[in-house]
Coordinates of C-alpha atoms in Angstrom, one line a residue:
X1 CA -190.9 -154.9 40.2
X2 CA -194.4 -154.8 41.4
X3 CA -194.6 -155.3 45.1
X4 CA -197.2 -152.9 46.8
X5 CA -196.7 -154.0 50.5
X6 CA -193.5 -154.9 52.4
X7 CA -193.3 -155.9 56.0
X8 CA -189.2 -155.2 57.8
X9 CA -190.7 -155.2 60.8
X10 CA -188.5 -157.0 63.9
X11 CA -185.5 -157.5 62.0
X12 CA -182.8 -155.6 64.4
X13 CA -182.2 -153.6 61.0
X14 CA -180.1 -150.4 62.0
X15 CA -179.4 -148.9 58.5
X16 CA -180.6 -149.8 55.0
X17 CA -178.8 -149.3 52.1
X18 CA -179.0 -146.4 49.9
X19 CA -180.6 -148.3 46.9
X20 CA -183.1 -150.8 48.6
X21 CA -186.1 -149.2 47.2
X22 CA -185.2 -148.0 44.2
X23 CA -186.8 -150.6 41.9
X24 CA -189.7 -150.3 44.0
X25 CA -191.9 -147.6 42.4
X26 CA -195.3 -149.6 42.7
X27 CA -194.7 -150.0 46.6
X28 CA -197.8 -148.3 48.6
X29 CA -197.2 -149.5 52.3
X30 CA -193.8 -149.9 54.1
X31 CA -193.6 -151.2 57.6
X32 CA -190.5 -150.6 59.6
X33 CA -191.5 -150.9 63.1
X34 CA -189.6 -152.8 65.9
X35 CA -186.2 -152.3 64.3
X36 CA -183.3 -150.4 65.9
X37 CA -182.3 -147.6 63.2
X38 CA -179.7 -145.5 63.9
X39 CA -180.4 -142.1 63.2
X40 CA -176.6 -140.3 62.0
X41 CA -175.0 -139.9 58.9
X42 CA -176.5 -142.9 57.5
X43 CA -179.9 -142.1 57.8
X44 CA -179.9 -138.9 56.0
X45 CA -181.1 -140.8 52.5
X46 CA -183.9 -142.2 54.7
X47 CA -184.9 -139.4 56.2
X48 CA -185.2 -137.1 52.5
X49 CA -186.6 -141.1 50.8
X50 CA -189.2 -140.5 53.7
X51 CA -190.5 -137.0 52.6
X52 CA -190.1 -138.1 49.0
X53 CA -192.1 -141.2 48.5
X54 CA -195.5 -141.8 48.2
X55 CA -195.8 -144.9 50.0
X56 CA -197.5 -145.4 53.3
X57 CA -194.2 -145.6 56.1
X58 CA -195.4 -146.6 59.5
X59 CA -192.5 -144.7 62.1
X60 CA -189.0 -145.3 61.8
X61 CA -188.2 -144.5 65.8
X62 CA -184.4 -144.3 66.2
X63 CA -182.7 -145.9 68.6
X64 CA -179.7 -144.2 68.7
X65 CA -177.3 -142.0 69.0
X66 CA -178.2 -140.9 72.4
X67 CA -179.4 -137.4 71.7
X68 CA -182.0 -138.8 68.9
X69 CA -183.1 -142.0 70.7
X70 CA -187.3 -142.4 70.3
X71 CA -187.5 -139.7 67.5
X72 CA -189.5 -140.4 64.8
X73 CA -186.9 -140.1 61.3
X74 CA -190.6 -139.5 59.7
X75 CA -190.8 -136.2 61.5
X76 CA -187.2 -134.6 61.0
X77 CA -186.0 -132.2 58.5
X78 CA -182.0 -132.5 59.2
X79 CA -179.5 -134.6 60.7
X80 CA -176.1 -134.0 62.3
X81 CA -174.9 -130.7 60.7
X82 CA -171.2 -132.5 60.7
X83 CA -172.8 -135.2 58.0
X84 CA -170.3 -135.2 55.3
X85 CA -171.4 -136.3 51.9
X86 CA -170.3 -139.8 50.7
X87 CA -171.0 -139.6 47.3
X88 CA -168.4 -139.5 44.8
X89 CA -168.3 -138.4 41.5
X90 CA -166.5 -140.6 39.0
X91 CA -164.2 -138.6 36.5
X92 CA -162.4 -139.9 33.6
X93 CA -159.3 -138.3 31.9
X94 CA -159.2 -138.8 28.2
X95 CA -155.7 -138.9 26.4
X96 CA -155.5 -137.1 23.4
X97 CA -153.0 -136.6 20.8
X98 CA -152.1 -133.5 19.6
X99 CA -150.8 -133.1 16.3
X100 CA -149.4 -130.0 14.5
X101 CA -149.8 -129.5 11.0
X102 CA -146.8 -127.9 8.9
X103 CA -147.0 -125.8 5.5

């Protein structure tokens, strides 16, 4: 999809889904000011999406929790150390029939 500017900007967003930008690859300039993002577990995708893309982000300033309030996700290498993975692998078991031959 070819949008090269996108405007969030006052929208009381405090997360963002994982995928939101991924069929975004033409996007140059992201604006995400004024919003209330909570910096923990959530964020982590944001925070490595941030270092990772090549558009223009304006500061994603967390609100919350306490100990990150007014840090810019922009400028952070690392979350919570307790952030526990969420992504699942999906495995599937195959049933096979064995059959034994007899001379």
């Amino acid at each position: 999809m070819a949008v090269f500017s996108r405007s969030l900007t006052n929208n009381n967003i405090k997360a963002l889904p994982r995928d939101v930008f991924n069929d975004l690859d033409s996007l140059i300039e992201l604006d995400l000011r004024g919003n209330a993002f909570e910096c923990d577990c959530r964020a982590k995708w944001l925070m490595t999406w941030l270092k990772n893309t090549n558009a223009t982000v304006s500061d994603v300033v967390c609100a919350g929790p306490e100990d990150m309030k007014d840090k810019r996700l922009n400028d952070m290498t690392s979350l919570h150390n307790e952030c526990v993975s969420t992504d699942f692998v999906l495995h599937q078991s195959l049933a096979v029939a064995s059959r034994e031959l007899y001379t």
